[in-house]
Coordinates of N, CA and C in Angstrom, one line a residue:
X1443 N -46.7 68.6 93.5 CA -46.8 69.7 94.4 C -45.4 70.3 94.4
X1444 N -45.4 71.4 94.7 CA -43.9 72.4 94.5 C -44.1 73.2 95.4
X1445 N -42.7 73.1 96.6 CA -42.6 74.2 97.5 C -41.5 74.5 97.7
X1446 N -41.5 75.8 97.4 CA -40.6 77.1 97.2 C -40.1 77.4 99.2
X1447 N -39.1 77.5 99.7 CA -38.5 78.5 100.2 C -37.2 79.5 100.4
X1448 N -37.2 80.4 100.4 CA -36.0 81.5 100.1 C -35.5 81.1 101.1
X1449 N -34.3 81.4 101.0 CA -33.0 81.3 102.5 C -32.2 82.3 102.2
X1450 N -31.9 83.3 102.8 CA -30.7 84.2 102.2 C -30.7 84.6 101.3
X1451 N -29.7 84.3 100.2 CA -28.9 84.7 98.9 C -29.6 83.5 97.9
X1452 N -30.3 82.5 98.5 CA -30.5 81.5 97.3 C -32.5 81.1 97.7
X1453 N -32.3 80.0 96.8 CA -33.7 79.6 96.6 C -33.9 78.0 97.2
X1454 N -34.8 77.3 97.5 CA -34.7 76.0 97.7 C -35.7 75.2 97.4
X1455 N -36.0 74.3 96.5 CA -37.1 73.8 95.6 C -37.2 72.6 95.9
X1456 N -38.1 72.1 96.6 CA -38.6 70.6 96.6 C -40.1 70.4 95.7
X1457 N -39.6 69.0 95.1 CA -40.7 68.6 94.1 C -40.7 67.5 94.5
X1458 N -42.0 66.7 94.5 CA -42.5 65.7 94.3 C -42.8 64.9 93.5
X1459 N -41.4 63.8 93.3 CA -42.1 63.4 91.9 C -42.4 61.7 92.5
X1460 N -43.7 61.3 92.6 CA -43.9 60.0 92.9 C -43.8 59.5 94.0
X1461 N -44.1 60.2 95.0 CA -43.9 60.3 96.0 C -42.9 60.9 97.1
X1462 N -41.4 60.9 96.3 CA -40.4 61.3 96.5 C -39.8 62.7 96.4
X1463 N -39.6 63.1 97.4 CA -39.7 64.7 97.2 C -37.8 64.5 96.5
X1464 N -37.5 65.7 96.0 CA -36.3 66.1 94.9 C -36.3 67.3 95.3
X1465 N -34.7 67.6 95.9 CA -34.4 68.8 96.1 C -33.7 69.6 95.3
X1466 N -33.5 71.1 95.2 CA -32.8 71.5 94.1 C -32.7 72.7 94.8
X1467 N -31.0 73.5 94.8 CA -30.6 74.3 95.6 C -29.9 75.6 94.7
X1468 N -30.9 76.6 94.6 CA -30.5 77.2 93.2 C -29.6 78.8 93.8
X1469 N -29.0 78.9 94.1 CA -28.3 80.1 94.4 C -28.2 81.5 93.4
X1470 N -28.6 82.6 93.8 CA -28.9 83.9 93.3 C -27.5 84.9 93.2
X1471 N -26.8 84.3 93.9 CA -25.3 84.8 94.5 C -24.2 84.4 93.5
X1472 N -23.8 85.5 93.5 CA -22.5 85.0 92.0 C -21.4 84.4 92.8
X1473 N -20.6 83.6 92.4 CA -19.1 83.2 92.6 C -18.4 84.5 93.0
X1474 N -17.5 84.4 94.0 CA -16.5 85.0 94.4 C -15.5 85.3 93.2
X1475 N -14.6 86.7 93.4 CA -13.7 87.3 92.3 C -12.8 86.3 93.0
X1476 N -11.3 86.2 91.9 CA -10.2 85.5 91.9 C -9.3 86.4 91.9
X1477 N -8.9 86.3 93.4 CA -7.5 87.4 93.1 C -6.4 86.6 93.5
X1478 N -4.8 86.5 92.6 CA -4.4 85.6 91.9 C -3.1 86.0 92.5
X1479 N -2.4 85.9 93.3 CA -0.9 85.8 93.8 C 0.2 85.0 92.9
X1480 N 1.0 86.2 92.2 CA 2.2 85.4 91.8 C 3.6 85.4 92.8
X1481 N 3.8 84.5 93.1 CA 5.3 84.0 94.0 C 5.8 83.4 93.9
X1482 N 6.7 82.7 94.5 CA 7.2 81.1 94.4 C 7.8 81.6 95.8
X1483 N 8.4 79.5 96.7 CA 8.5 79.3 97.5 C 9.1 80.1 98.5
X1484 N 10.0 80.6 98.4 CA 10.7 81.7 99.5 C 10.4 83.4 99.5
X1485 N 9.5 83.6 99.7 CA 9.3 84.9 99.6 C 8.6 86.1 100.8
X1486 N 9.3 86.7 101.7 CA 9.0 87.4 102.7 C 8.0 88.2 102.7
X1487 N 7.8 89.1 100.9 CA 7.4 90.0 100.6 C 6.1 89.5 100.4
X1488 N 5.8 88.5 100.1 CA 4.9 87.6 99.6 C 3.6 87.2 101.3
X1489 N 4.8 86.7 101.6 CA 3.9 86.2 103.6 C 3.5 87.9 103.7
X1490 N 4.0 88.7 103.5 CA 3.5 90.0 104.0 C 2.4 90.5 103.7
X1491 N 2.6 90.0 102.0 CA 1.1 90.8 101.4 C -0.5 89.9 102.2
X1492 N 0.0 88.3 102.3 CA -0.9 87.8 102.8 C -1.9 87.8 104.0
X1493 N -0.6 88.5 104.8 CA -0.9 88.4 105.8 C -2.1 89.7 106.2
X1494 N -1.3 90.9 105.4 CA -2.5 91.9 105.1 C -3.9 91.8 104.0
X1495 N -3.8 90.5 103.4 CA -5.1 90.2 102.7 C -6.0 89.5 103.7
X1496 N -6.0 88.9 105.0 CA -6.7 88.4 106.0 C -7.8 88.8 106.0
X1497 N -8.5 90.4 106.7 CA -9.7 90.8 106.6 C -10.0 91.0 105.6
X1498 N -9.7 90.9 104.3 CA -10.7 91.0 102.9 C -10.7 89.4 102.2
X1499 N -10.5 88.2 103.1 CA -10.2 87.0 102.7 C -11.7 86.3 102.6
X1500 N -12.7 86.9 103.1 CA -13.9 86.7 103.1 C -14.7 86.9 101.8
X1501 N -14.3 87.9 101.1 CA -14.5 88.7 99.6 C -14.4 88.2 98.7
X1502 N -12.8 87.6 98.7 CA -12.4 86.6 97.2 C -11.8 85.4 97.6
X1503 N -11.6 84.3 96.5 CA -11.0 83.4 96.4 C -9.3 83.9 96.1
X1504 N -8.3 83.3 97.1 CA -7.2 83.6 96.6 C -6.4 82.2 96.1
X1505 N -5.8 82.7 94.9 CA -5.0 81.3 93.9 C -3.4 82.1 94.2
X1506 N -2.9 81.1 94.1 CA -1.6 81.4 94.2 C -0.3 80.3 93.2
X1507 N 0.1 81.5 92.3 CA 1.0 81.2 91.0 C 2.1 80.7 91.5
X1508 N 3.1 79.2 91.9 CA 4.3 79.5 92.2 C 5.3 80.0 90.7
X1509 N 5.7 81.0 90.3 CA 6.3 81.2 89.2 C 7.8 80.3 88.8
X1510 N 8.3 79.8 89.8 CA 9.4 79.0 89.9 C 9.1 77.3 89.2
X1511 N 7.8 77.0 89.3 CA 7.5 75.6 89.0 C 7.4 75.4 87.1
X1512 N 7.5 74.3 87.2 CA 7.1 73.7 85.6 C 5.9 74.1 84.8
X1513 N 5.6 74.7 83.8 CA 4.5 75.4 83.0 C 4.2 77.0 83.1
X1514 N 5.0 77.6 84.6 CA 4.9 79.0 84.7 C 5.9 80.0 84.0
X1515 N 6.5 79.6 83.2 CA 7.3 80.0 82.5 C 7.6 81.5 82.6
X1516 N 6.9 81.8 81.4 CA 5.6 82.9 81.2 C 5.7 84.0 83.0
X1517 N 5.2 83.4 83.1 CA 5.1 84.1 84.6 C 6.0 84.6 85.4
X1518 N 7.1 82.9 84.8 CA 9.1 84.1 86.0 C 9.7 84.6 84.8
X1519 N 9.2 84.9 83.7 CA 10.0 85.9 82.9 C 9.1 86.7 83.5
X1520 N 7.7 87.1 83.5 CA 7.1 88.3 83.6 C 7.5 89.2 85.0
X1521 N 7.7 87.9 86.1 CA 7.5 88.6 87.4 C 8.3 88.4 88.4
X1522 N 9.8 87.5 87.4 CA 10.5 87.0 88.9 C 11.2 88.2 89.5
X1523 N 11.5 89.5 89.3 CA 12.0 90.7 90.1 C 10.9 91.6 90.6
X1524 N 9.9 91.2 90.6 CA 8.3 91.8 91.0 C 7.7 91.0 91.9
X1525 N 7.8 89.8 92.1 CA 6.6 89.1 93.3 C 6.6 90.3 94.3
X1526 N 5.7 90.0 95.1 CA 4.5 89.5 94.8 C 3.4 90.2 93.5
X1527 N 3.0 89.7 93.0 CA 2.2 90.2 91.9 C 0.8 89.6 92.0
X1528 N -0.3 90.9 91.8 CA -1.6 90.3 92.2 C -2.5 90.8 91.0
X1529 N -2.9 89.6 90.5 CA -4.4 89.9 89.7 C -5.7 89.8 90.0
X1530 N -6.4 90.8 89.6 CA -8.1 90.5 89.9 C -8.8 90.0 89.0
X1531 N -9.2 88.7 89.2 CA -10.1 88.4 87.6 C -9.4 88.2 86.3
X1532 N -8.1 88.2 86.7 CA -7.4 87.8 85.5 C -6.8 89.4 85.0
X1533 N -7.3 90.0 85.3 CA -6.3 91.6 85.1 C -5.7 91.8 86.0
X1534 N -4.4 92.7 85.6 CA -3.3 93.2 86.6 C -3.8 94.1 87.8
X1535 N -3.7 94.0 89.2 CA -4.2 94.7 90.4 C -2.9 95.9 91.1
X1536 N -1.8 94.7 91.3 CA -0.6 95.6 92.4 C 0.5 94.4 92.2
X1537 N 1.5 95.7 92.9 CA 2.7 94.3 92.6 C 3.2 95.1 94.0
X1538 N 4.5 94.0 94.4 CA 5.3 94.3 95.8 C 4.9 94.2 97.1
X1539 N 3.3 95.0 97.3 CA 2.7 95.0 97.8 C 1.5 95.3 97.8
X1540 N 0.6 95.1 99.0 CA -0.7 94.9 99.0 C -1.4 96.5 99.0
X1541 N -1.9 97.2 98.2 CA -2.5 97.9 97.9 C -3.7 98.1 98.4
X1542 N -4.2 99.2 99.3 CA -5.7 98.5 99.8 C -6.6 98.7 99.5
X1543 N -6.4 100.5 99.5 CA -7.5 101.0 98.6 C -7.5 100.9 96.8
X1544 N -6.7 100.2 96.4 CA -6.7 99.5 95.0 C -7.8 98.0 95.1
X1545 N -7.4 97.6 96.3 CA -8.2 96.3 96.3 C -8.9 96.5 96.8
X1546 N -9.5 97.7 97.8 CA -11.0 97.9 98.1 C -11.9 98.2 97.1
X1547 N -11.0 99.0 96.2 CA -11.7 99.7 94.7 C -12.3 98.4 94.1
X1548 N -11.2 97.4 93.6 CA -12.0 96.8 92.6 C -12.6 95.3 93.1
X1549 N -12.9 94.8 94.7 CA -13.9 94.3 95.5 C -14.9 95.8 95.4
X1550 N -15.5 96.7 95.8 CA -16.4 97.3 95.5 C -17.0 97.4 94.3
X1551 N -16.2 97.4 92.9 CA -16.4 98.0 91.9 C -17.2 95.7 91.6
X1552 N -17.1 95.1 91.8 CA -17.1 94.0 91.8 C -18.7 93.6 92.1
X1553 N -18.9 93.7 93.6 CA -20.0 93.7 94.4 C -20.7 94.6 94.1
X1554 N -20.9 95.9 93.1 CA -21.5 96.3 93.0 C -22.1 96.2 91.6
X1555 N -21.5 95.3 90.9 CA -21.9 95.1 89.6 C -22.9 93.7 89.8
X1556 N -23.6 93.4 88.6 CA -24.9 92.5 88.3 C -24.4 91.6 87.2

């Protein structure tokens, strides 16, 4: 026997196999975008942009690059007179600061794709 119920954004499947019902929680909802902070540890300009990313913190997952550490190499040649630097999804967004309607654009342009 198989019983289906929807919940929201996803699906929820119990099967019986042998008595034993088996659950399976299949979600219809994509993963959150990655928008990607480059900084390292002392950085004002950095706490600032954050603190203006608060109400869109719901939207995406934020990663944050320290560019000063071991392996980022790459990153404090590209960005140490630029932090804060922000990518969406792995493409370039804004640098210095937090841009809004750049980052409303491409959270819209995001959510509205399939």
């Amino acid at each position: 026997m198989i019983v289906q119920r929807r919940a929201m954004q996803g699906a929820l499947w119990v099967i019986r196999h042998g008595g034993h019902p088996t659950f399976r929680l299949y979600s219809t909802r994509k993963t959150l975008p990655v928008l990607t902070l480059y900084t390292k540890e002392v950085c004002p300009l950095c706490d600032d942009a954050k603190e203006v990313l608060i109400p869109y913190r719901h939207r995406f997952n934020l990663e944050e690059v320290d560019i000063t550490k071991p392996g980022n190499k790459q990153w404090f040649r590209q960005y140490r007179y630029e932090i804060p630097v922000f990518h969406f999804n792995g493409q370039f967004l804004m640098k210095h600061r937090v841009d809004v309607p750049a980052l409303e654009e491409a959270l819209k342009k995001w959510e509205d794709s399939d």
